Amino acid sequence: MVKIEFRKVGKAFGKKNRKKDVISDMSFEVSHGDMYGIIGASGAGKTTVLRMIAGLEEPTSGSILFDNKVVAENGRILVPAEERNIGMVFQNWALYPHMSNFENIAFPLRAKRVPNDKIREKVEYLANLLDITETLRRRPGLISGGQQQRVAVCRALSKDPSLLLLDEPFSNLDATIKDSARSLVRTVQSELGITAIIVSHDPADIFALASNTLCITGGKSGQAGKTSDLYHAPNSIDVARSIGEINLLRATVEVRNGRDAAVLGEENILPVTLSQAARSSLDSGDRSLIVGIRPEDIRIVEDSQEQVDARRWLAAGNATVKISSYSAGIFRILLRLHGVETDLATTSEHFLPPGQEVSMFFRKDDVKLFDNSGYNLAATPAAAAVPHQA
Amino acid sequence: MKSRSYLFFIPTGIFAVILLYLVYWNVYNSFTNSSSFHTTATFVGLATYATVFRDPVFLSSMRISLIWAFSLIFFGNLIGILLAAFLFNVASDKIRLIFTTIFIYPLAISAAASAVIWTWLFNTNDGVNTILRAIGLPPYSWLDRPSSILPSMILISLWVYSGLSMIFYLASFQNVNRESIESARIDGASPLRVLVRILMPEAKNAFIVSTALLFLFALRIFSLPFVSTGLNPFTETAVLNMYFYYITEFFANSSVVSVVLVIIASIVVVPYALYGLKRWITHD
């Protein structure tokens, strides 16, 4: 197990006057034995961070520490990759096509000149753990993608690394086997108790595996912390988008019935509670903000007579169903909220025909408010709902 | 569309016809007694072949050419692999470019010029022997003894052609998945282990092309021994191409030697062509 620390790390590519900052001022910490996620859009800098941890790239500025010992800083690698005791699973698995799977897994051990009997013992143990024993005599080109991925994981684990790095390990797998692959990695990491870092653009990978996550946006640390916190309380719209789908609506803050309210369009009013700092920020501008609501935090009510618990749900207004599509046992519904020129996505257990009129409610505790720069105002919706005005 | 595509074949077709005709004419001529002494050539069957294969000068030239060819193949490939491995591990693109240019530059020099340069370098009193004396080693008779002259010539041809071999291997190494190399690096594999276990197994094509070309270039060698040691069929560097000058009046004999060279070259090239064709068909 190892603890990883980034201290104000920056990375630039290019020569002299044409340097481009890919990573800037990044600081985070990975604890011993943690399963840590790094998420971000394509090109955000995730793989660059992973490569710096692996020792394949040097940081242009800042320091990288393993167990409080500096391994790279300010343009220099002080501890090369081969001395960091890392096992790495690359996005394309990087298996050696001309070697059998046995030899692929044994490769790190042969490089360390481990005796043959110990190699056999280790390879067979790992193959049994990951259920690929029957493929050991075959070459990577003759086995399935899922099996190749497991061979790659075995190879990474064969030298008993203190750190396991996974770079988009499931991106080349079919959707049907991704879940079992994630479960496998989770089991292996917890059984062996090693520190692991997984990089992915897919929130599903991060939620399945990582207890703590760093979200990289535009080459900077957008937010780091518990994965659930990034989801429920994102610092910014970029973080919110990186970790899951979110609907965004433009609104203005007004005072209605003596309390703050976010007004969507002309008719849709969401009562909100703003901190003093948030109110000052809005007062200094044009009082506009962005309301964010995740699809699963939207409730559709078809029957206008149905009672909805106002302690938990805020009435957002009436909406028209635009389209219903089906995927993986659930319907994905696109709605147009009346008075707002934005489509909102949500889910439903049953089909809703296009054109149907429904009432829309937002889960009170999960409405997010962002300023015009996209940063979370850290506001919460009001405890008591203002009656919806038709 | 199909009929228009045949138009592209016309230039190749014309040259193929001319080439095949000349090959046919050469093969036919080898079965005659054509020479300056026979105004009209007559068909003699395998008699000319028998004459040539009984000529000790031909047998000696053939032996020297084959020794040269196999030495160039073995050491040329070896040096090519080592140079390619060195360049592959150079981190800086600029330095790699500089060294690549240095290593392939001999190919740009004519063989005769190379021969003149190395004749001076292999001089008993000057050149390389100056360096050997400076570091306390005895001078060597590079071109002065029958036993050392052929190895010295082979050394010169290695200097000329190893760069070509290097190019093929370097291209092959650079096609290997970068992540495979990085994975091996993380696993603590030394550059030698990476070369032997990862790069070389992926360099099959480079080996085939390099071997075929080195073999063909070795069979074509003429200027190097001619300029260095002169046209003497009884020397240790009298290669097959110099034998043509020895039998210059005997056209049929020359045709026999040409046919023999074509057969030897075909033995090397045809299997490669078939292998490449098989891979193209099976999309391997």
XYZ file of C-alpha atoms in Angstrom, chain B residues 10-163:
154
model
C 0.109 -0.700 -69.393
C 3.481 0.823 -68.344
C 4.267 -2.135 -66.064
C 3.084 -4.497 -68.760
C 5.387 -2.990 -71.390
C 8.431 -3.180 -69.135
C 7.465 -6.644 -67.971
C 7.318 -7.843 -71.546
C 10.711 -6.324 -72.368
C 12.238 -7.736 -69.169
C 10.790 -11.188 -69.664
C 11.981 -11.194 -73.260
C 15.503 -10.336 -72.190
C 15.410 -13.006 -69.481
C 14.181 -15.530 -72.031
C 16.899 -14.433 -74.497
C 19.540 -14.768 -71.775
C 18.330 -18.239 -70.780
C 18.287 -19.330 -74.429
C 21.770 -17.886 -74.980
C 23.081 -19.941 -72.058
C 22.239 -23.107 -73.986
C 24.345 -22.025 -76.996
C 28.077 -21.608 -77.653
C 27.803 -17.907 -78.429
C 31.159 -16.083 -78.215
C 33.508 -13.794 -80.166
C 34.972 -16.963 -81.681
C 31.692 -18.352 -83.017
C 30.134 -15.975 -85.505
C 26.977 -18.082 -85.495
C 25.815 -19.436 -82.171
C 24.546 -23.012 -82.141
C 22.453 -24.831 -79.569
C 24.709 -27.024 -77.412
C 22.389 -28.016 -74.581
C 24.072 -28.066 -71.156
C 27.625 -28.091 -72.555
C 28.220 -24.410 -71.695
C 26.889 -25.009 -68.183
C 29.313 -27.915 -67.803
C 32.192 -25.740 -69.012
C 31.387 -22.981 -66.546
C 30.831 -25.273 -63.566
C 34.158 -27.009 -64.269
C 36.019 -23.663 -64.351
C 37.913 -23.278 -61.038
C 37.759 -19.495 -61.389
C 33.931 -19.629 -61.513
C 33.784 -21.933 -58.512
C 36.166 -19.697 -56.588
C 34.155 -16.574 -57.496
C 30.930 -18.289 -56.494
C 32.448 -19.315 -53.160
C 33.690 -15.787 -52.469
C 30.332 -14.223 -53.417
C 28.389 -16.614 -51.192
C 30.756 -16.060 -48.258
C 30.368 -12.334 -48.789
C 26.582 -12.636 -49.016
C 26.099 -14.720 -45.875
C 28.552 -12.580 -43.901
C 26.750 -9.435 -44.975
C 23.402 -10.984 -44.045
C 24.539 -12.139 -40.615
C 26.595 -9.162 -39.526
C 24.542 -6.627 -41.466
C 21.359 -7.711 -39.681
C 23.139 -7.806 -36.333
C 24.609 -4.330 -36.709
C 21.322 -3.046 -38.111
C 19.445 -4.374 -35.072
C 21.949 -2.870 -32.634
C 21.933 0.515 -34.364
C 18.134 0.507 -34.536
C 17.914 -0.410 -30.840
C 20.294 2.424 -29.996
C 18.290 4.950 -32.014
C 14.999 3.641 -30.649
C 16.151 4.314 -27.100
C 17.388 7.835 -27.815
C 14.944 10.189 -26.135
C 15.604 13.277 -28.237
C 14.133 13.362 -31.736
C 16.866 15.755 -32.858
C 19.715 13.519 -31.727
C 17.983 10.506 -33.251
C 17.760 12.328 -36.577
C 21.447 13.271 -36.461
C 22.563 9.710 -35.782
C 20.189 8.262 -38.362
C 21.722 10.545 -40.969
C 25.227 9.505 -39.942
C 24.386 5.818 -40.149
C 22.691 5.914 -43.538
C 25.052 8.417 -45.113
C 27.399 5.720 -46.505
C 24.514 4.586 -48.725
C 24.659 7.940 -50.460
C 28.312 7.512 -51.396
C 29.137 5.554 -54.529
C 30.737 2.176 -53.976
C 33.849 3.282 -55.862
C 34.226 6.333 -53.611
C 33.773 4.136 -50.535
C 36.461 1.837 -51.870
C 38.900 4.736 -52.349
C 38.183 6.066 -48.820
C 38.679 2.721 -47.164
C 41.706 1.810 -49.227
C 43.356 4.803 -47.598
C 41.920 3.982 -44.150
C 43.208 0.452 -44.420
C 46.659 1.574 -45.491
C 49.431 -0.184 -43.576
C 51.046 3.048 -42.414
C 48.123 5.475 -42.134
C 44.391 5.470 -41.385
C 43.079 2.957 -38.886
C 46.530 1.638 -38.073
C 47.454 5.107 -36.797
C 44.703 4.815 -34.186
C 45.693 1.254 -33.313
C 49.284 2.310 -32.772
C 48.137 5.293 -30.704
C 46.275 3.037 -28.268
C 49.101 0.547 -28.023
C 47.773 -2.116 -30.350
C 49.832 -3.588 -33.195
C 48.944 -2.432 -36.742
C 46.933 -4.804 -38.892
C 47.493 -5.785 -42.539
C 43.990 -5.037 -43.694
C 44.462 -5.304 -47.435
C 47.931 -6.745 -47.673
C 47.372 -10.397 -46.842
C 45.174 -12.908 -48.675
C 43.675 -14.091 -45.401
C 42.569 -10.601 -44.311
C 41.571 -8.943 -47.547
C 38.116 -10.544 -47.875
C 37.129 -9.836 -44.248
C 38.315 -6.236 -44.739
C 36.178 -5.896 -47.869
C 33.200 -7.378 -46.036
C 33.800 -4.840 -43.264
C 33.605 -2.031 -45.797
C 30.365 -3.360 -47.253
C 28.964 -3.637 -43.717
C 29.785 0.036 -43.226
C 27.884 0.803 -46.416
C 24.803 -1.399 -45.991
C 24.177 -1.758 -42.256
C 22.409 1.593 -42.301
